[in-house]
GROMACS .gro file of C-alpha atoms in nm:
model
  319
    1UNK     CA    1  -1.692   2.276   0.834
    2UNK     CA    2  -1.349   2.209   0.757
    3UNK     CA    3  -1.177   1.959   0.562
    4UNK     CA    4  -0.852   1.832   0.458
    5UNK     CA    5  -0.779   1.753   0.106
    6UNK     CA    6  -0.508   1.400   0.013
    7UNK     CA    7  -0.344   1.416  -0.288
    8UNK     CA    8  -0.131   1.059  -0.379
    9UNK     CA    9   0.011   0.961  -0.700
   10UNK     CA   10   0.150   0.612  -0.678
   11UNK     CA   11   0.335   0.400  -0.962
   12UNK     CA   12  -0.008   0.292  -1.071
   13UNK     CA   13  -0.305   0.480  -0.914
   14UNK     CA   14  -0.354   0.871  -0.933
   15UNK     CA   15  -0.596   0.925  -0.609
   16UNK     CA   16  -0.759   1.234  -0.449
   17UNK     CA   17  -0.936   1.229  -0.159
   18UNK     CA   18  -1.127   1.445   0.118
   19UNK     CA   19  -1.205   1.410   0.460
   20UNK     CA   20  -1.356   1.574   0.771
   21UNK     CA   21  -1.263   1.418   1.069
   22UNK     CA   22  -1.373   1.044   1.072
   23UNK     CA   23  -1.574   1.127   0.763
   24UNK     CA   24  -1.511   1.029   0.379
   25UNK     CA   25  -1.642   1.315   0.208
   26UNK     CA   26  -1.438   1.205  -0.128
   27UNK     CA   27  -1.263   0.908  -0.261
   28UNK     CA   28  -1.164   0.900  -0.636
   29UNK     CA   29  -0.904   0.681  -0.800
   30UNK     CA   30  -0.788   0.674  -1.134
   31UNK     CA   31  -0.549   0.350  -1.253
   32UNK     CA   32  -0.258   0.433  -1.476
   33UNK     CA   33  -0.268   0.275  -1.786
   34UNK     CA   34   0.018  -0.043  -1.849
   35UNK     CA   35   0.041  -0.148  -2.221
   36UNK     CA   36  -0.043  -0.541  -2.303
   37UNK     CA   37   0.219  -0.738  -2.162
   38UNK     CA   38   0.447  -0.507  -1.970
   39UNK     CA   39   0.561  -0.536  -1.581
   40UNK     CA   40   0.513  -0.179  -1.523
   41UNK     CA   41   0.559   0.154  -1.655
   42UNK     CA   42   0.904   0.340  -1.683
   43UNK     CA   43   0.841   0.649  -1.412
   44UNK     CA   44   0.830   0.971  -1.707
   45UNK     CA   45   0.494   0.799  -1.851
   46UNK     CA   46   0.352   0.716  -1.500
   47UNK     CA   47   0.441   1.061  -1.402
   48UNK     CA   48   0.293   1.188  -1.769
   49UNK     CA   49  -0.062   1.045  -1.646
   50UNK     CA   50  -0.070   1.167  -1.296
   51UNK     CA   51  -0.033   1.478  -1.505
   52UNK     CA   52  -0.297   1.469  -1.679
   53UNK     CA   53  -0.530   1.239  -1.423
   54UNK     CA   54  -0.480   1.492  -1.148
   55UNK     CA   55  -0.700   1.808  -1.270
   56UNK     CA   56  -1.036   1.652  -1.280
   57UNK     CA   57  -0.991   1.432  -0.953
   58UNK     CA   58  -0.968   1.768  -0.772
   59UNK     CA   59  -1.235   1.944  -0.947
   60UNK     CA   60  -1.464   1.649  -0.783
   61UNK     CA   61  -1.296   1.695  -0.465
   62UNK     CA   62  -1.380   2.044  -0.451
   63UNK     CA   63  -1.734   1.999  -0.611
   64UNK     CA   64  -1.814   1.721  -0.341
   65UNK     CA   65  -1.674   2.026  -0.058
   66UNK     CA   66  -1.902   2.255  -0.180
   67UNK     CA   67  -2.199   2.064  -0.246
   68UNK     CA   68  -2.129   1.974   0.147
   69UNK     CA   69  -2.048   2.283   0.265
   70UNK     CA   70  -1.665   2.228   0.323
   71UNK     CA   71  -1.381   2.458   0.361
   72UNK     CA   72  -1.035   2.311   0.263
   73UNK     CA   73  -0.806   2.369   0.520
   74UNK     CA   74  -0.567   2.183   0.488
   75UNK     CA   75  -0.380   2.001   0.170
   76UNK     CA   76  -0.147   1.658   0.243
   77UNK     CA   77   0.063   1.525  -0.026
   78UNK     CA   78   0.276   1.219  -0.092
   79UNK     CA   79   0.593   1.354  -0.163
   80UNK     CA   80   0.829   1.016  -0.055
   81UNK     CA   81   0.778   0.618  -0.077
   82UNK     CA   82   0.867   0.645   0.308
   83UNK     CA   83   0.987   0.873   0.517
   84UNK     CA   84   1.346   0.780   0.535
   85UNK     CA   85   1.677   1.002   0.356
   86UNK     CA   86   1.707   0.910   0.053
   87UNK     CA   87   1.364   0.799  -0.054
   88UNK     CA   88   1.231   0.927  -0.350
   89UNK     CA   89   1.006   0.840  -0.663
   90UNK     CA   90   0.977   1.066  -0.950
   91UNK     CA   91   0.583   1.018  -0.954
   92UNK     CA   92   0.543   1.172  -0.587
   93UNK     CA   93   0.635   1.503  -0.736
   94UNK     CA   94   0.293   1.523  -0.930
   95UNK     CA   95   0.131   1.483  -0.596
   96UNK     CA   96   0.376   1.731  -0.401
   97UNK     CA   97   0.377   1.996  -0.656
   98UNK     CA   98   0.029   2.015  -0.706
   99UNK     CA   99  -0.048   2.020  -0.344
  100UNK     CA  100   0.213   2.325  -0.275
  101UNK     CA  101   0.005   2.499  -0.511
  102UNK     CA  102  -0.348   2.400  -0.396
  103UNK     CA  103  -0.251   2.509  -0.032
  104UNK     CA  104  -0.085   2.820  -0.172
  105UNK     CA  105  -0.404   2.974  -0.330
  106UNK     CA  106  -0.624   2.811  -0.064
  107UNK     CA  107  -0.396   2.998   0.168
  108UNK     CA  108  -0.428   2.649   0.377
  109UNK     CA  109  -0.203   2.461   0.565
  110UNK     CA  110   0.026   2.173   0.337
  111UNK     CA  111   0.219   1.918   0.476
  112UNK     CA  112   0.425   1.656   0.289
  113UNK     CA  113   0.344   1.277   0.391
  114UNK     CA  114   0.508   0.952   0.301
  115UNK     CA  115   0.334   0.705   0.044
  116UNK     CA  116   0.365   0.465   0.356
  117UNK     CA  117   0.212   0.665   0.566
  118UNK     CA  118  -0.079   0.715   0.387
  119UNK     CA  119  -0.135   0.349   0.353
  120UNK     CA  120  -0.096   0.295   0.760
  121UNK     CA  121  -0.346   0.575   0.807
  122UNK     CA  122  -0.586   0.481   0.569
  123UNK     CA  123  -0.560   0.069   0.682
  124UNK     CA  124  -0.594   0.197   1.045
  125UNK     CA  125  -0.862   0.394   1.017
  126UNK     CA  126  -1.042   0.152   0.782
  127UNK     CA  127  -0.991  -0.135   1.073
  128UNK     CA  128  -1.079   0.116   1.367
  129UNK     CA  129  -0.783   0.094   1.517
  130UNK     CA  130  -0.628   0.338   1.797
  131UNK     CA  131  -0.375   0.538   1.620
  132UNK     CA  132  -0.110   0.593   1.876
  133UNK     CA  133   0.070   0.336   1.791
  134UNK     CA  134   0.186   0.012   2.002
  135UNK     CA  135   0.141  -0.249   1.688
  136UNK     CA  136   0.353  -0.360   1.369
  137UNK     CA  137   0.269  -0.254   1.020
  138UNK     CA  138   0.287  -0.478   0.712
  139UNK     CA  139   0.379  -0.281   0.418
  140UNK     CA  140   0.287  -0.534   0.128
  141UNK     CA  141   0.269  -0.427  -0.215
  142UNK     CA  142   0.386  -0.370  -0.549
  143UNK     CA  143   0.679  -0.144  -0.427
  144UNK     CA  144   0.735  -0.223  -0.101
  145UNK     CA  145   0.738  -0.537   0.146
  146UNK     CA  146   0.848  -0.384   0.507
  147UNK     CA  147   0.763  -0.440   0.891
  148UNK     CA  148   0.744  -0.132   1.077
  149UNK     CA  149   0.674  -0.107   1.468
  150UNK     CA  150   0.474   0.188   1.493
  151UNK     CA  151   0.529   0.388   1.811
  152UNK     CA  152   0.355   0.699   1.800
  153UNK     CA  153   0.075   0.880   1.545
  154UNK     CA  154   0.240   0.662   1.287
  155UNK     CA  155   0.629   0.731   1.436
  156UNK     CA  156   0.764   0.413   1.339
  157UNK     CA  157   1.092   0.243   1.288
  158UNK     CA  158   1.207  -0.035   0.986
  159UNK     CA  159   1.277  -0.370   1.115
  160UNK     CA  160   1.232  -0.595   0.876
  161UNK     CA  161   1.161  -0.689   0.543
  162UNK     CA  162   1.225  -0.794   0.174
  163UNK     CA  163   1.608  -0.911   0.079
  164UNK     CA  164   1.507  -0.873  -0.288
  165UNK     CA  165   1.164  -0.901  -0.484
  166UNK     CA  166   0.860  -0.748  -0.330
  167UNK     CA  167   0.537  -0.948  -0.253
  168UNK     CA  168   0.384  -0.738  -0.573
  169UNK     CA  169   0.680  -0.776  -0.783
  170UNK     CA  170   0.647  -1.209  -0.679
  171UNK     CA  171   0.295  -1.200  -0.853
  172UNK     CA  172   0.324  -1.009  -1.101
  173UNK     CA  173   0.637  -1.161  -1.251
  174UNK     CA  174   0.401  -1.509  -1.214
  175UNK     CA  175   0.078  -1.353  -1.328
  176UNK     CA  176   0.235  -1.244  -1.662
  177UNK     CA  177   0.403  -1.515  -1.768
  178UNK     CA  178   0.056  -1.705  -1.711
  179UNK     CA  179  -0.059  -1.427  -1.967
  180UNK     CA  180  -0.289  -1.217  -1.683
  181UNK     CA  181  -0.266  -0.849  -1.788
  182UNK     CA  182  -0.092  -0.629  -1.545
  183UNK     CA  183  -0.078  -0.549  -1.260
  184UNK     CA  184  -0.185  -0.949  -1.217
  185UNK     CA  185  -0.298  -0.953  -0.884
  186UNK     CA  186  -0.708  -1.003  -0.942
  187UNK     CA  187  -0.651  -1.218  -1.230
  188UNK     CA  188  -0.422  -1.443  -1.035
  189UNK     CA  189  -0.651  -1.444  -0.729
  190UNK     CA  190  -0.940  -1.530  -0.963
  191UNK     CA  191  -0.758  -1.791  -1.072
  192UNK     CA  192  -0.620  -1.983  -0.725
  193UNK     CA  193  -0.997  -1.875  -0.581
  194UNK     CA  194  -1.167  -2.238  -0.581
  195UNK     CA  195  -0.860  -2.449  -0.633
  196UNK     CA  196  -0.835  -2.747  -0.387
  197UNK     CA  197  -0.464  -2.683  -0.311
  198UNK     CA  198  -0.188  -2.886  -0.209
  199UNK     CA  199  -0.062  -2.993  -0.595
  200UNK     CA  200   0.219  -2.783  -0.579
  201UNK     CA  201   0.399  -2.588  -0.253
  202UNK     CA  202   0.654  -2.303  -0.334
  203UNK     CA  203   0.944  -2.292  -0.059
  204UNK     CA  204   0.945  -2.008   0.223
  205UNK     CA  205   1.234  -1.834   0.281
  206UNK     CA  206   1.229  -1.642   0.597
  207UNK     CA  207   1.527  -1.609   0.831
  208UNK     CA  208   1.440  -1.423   1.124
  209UNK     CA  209   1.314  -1.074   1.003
  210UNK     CA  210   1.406  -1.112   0.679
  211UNK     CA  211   1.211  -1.226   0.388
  212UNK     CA  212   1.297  -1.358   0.010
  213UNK     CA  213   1.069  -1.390  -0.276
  214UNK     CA  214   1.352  -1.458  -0.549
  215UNK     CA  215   1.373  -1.785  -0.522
  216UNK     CA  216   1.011  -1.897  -0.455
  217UNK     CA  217   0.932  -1.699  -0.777
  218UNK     CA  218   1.253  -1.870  -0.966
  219UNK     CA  219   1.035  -2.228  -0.858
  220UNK     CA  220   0.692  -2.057  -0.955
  221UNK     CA  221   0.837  -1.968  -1.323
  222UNK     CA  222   1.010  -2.304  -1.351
  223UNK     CA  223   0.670  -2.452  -1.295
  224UNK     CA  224   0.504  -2.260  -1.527
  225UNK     CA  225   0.770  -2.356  -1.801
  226UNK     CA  226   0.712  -2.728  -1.704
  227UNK     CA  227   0.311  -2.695  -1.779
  228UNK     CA  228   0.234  -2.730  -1.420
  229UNK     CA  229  -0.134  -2.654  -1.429
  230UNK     CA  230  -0.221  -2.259  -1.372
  231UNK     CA  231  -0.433  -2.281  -1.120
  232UNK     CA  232  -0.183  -2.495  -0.887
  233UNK     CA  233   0.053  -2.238  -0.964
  234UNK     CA  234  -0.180  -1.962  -0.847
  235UNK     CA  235  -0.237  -2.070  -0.535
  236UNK     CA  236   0.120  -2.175  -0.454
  237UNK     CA  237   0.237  -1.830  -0.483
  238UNK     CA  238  -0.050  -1.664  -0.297
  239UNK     CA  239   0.021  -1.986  -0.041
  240UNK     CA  240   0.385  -1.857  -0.023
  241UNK     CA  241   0.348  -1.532   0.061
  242UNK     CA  242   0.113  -1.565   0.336
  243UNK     CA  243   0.329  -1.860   0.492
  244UNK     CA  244   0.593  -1.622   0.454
  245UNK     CA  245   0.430  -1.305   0.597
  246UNK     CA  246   0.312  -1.514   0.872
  247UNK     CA  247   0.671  -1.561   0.975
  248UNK     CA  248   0.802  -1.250   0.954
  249UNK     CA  249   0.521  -1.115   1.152
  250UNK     CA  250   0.560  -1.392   1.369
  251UNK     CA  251   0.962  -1.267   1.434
  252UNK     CA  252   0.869  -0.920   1.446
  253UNK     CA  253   0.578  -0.988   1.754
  254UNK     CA  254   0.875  -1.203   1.942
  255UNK     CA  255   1.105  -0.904   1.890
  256UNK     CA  256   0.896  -0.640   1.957
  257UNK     CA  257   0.681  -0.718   2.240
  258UNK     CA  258   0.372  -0.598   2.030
  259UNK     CA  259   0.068  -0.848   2.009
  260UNK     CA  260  -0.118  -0.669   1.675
  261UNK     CA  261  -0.004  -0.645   1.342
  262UNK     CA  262  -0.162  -0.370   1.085
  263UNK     CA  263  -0.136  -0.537   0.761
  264UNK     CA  264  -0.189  -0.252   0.473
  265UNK     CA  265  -0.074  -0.250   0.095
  266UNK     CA  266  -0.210  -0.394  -0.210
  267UNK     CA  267  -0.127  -0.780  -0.173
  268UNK     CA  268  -0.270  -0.738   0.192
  269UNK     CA  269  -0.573  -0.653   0.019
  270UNK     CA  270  -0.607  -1.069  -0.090
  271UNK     CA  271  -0.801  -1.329   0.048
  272UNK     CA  272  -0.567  -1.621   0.048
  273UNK     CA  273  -0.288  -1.433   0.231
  274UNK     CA  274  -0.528  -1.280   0.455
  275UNK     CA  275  -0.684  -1.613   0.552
  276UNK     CA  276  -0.352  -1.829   0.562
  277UNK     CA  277  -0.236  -1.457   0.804
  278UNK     CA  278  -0.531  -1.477   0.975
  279UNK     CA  279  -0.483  -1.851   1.140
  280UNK     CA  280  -0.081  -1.908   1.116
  281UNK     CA  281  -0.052  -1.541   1.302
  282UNK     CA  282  -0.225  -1.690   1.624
  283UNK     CA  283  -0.086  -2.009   1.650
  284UNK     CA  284   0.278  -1.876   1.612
  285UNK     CA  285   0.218  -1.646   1.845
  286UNK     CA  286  -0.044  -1.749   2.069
  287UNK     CA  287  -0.269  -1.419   2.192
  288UNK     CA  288  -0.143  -1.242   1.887
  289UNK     CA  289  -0.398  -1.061   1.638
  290UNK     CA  290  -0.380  -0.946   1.287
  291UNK     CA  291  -0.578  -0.687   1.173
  292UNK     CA  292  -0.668  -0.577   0.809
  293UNK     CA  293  -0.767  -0.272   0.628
  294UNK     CA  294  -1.098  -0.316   0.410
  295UNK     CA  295  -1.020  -0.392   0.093
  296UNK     CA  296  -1.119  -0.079  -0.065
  297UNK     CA  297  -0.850   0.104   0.152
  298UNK     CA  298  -0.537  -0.139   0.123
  299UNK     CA  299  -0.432  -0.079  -0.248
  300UNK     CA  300  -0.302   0.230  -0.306
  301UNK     CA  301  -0.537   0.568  -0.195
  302UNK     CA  302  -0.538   0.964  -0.095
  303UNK     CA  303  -0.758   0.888   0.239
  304UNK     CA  304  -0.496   0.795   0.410
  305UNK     CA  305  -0.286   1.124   0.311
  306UNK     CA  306  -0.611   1.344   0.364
  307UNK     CA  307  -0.594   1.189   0.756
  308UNK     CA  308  -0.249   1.304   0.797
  309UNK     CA  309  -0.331   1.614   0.713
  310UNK     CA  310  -0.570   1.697   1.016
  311UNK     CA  311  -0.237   1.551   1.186
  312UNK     CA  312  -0.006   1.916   1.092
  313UNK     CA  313   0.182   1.872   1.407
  314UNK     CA  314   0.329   1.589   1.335
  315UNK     CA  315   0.443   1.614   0.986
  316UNK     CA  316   0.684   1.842   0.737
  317UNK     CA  317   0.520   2.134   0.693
  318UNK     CA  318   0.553   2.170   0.275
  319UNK     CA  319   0.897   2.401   0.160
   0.00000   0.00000   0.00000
């Protein structure tokens, strides 16, 4: 049987993953260590650990192929953040280079893949979607806040998004000055999960199909340095970013046409935007749906690059 083998090395998670069709054969995910305190890592030491993180991810990979019986033949890589000129992240050489050389002694196919891609493959498959396209994608993480209408097997075009801070970059900025290691998205979470809500509201600023998040997190930080109680402040900026998704999604159905919106990323992967998405969505748009990947295959992963890769015909083949 064959199988195609996902290699994706994000800012923060090294991931490796194989697949067989519809089938998960392998999944494995290692986080990239942040020291106490920091926002992030500079790209050389994030690059460092893919590095060294890579090697015994695909020794599972290839121990879970042959304990099933699996021939690799094909190898997808994340070599961009999207697939746009210009874009380009030291880190996605660690997956690109290693899966040139995988596919060159496998003598199997390679094909380069965008970081976004991956995640609208993986969310879409996750939420059993059709994958020809015909809905919006919500690209909301760490890295990236973006609205994509997605046209084809994942042929999509930019049409809105952030003017400055990224949902991810919102939270975490909140999250560690309210002392939650990072990345401080489960820690703030935990924290609004339970709280009754309404103490505190954090402005939305949304014109059309664009999206800001500098100065809702200027008020969230202000409120933190007045003693505004943590938990009020958790919510609010969890509260603020699905109001404010629901918006944009909101403009991009009106200007599209579409009626479904594929949200995918990391901060998609949260209950309070997903909930608040969930019911504003429909009532902006009435007849309008918004679908979700499973948690487990929002955040960053290598299934969605391992799906491409059964895709060849559509993608870079790798130089």
């Amino acid at each position: 049987m064959q199988a195609s083998l996902g290699l994706d090395t994000s800012c923060y998670t090294t991931s490796v993953a194989l697949v067989s069709g519809d089938d998960l054969v392998f999944d494995g995910r290692i986080p990239l260590r942040v020291p106490d305190g920091a926002c992030g890592l500079r790209q050389s030491d994030a690059l460092f650990q893919h590095v060294r993180n890579l090697p015994a991810l695909i020794g599972e990979a290839f121990g879970a192929a042959r304990e099933g019986g699996f021939e690799v033949s094909n190898v997808a890589a994340s070599a961009w953040p999207r697939r746009a000129e210009g874009s380009y992240m030291p880190v996605f050489m660690a997956s690109a280079g290693y899966g040139r050389s995988i596919a060159s002694a496998l003598s199997a196919r390679c094909v380069e893949v965008s970081h976004q891609e991956g995640h609208i493959a993986a969310a879409s498959w996750s939420a059993g979607m059709d994958q020809n396209g015909g809905f919006l994608a919500l690209h909301l993480s760490g890295g990236t806040t973006e609205l994509l209408s997605v046209h084809g097997v994942f042929e999509s075009d930019l049409i809105g998004g952030t003017e400055d801070l990224n949902a991810g970059q919102f939270v975490d900025r909140v999250g560690v000055a309210l002392g939650i290691p990072f990345p401080a998205g489960p820690g703030l979470e935990a924290m609004a999960r339970g709280c009754p809500g309404g103490a505190l509201r954090l402005p939305v600023a949304v014109r059309g199909l664009s999206v800001s998040f500098s100065g809702p997190c200027s008020a969230a930080l202000r409120s933190v340095q007045a003693g505004a109680r943590t938990e009020d402040i958790a919510l609010a900026v969890f509260d603020c970013i699905g109001r404010s998704m629901s918006s944009l999604c909101a403009a991009g159905l009106m200007h599209t046409g579409a009626n479904c919106v594929l949200a995918a990323g990391g901060v998609a992967s949260n209950s309070i935007v997903r909930e608040i998405m969930t019911t504003s969505i429909g009532s902006l748009v009435p007849g309008a749906q918004v679908r979700f990947a499973e948690p487990a295959y929002s955040g960053d992963n290598a299934v969605g690059a391992a799906l491409l890769g059964q895709e060849v015909r559509h993608f870079y083949a790798c130089q």
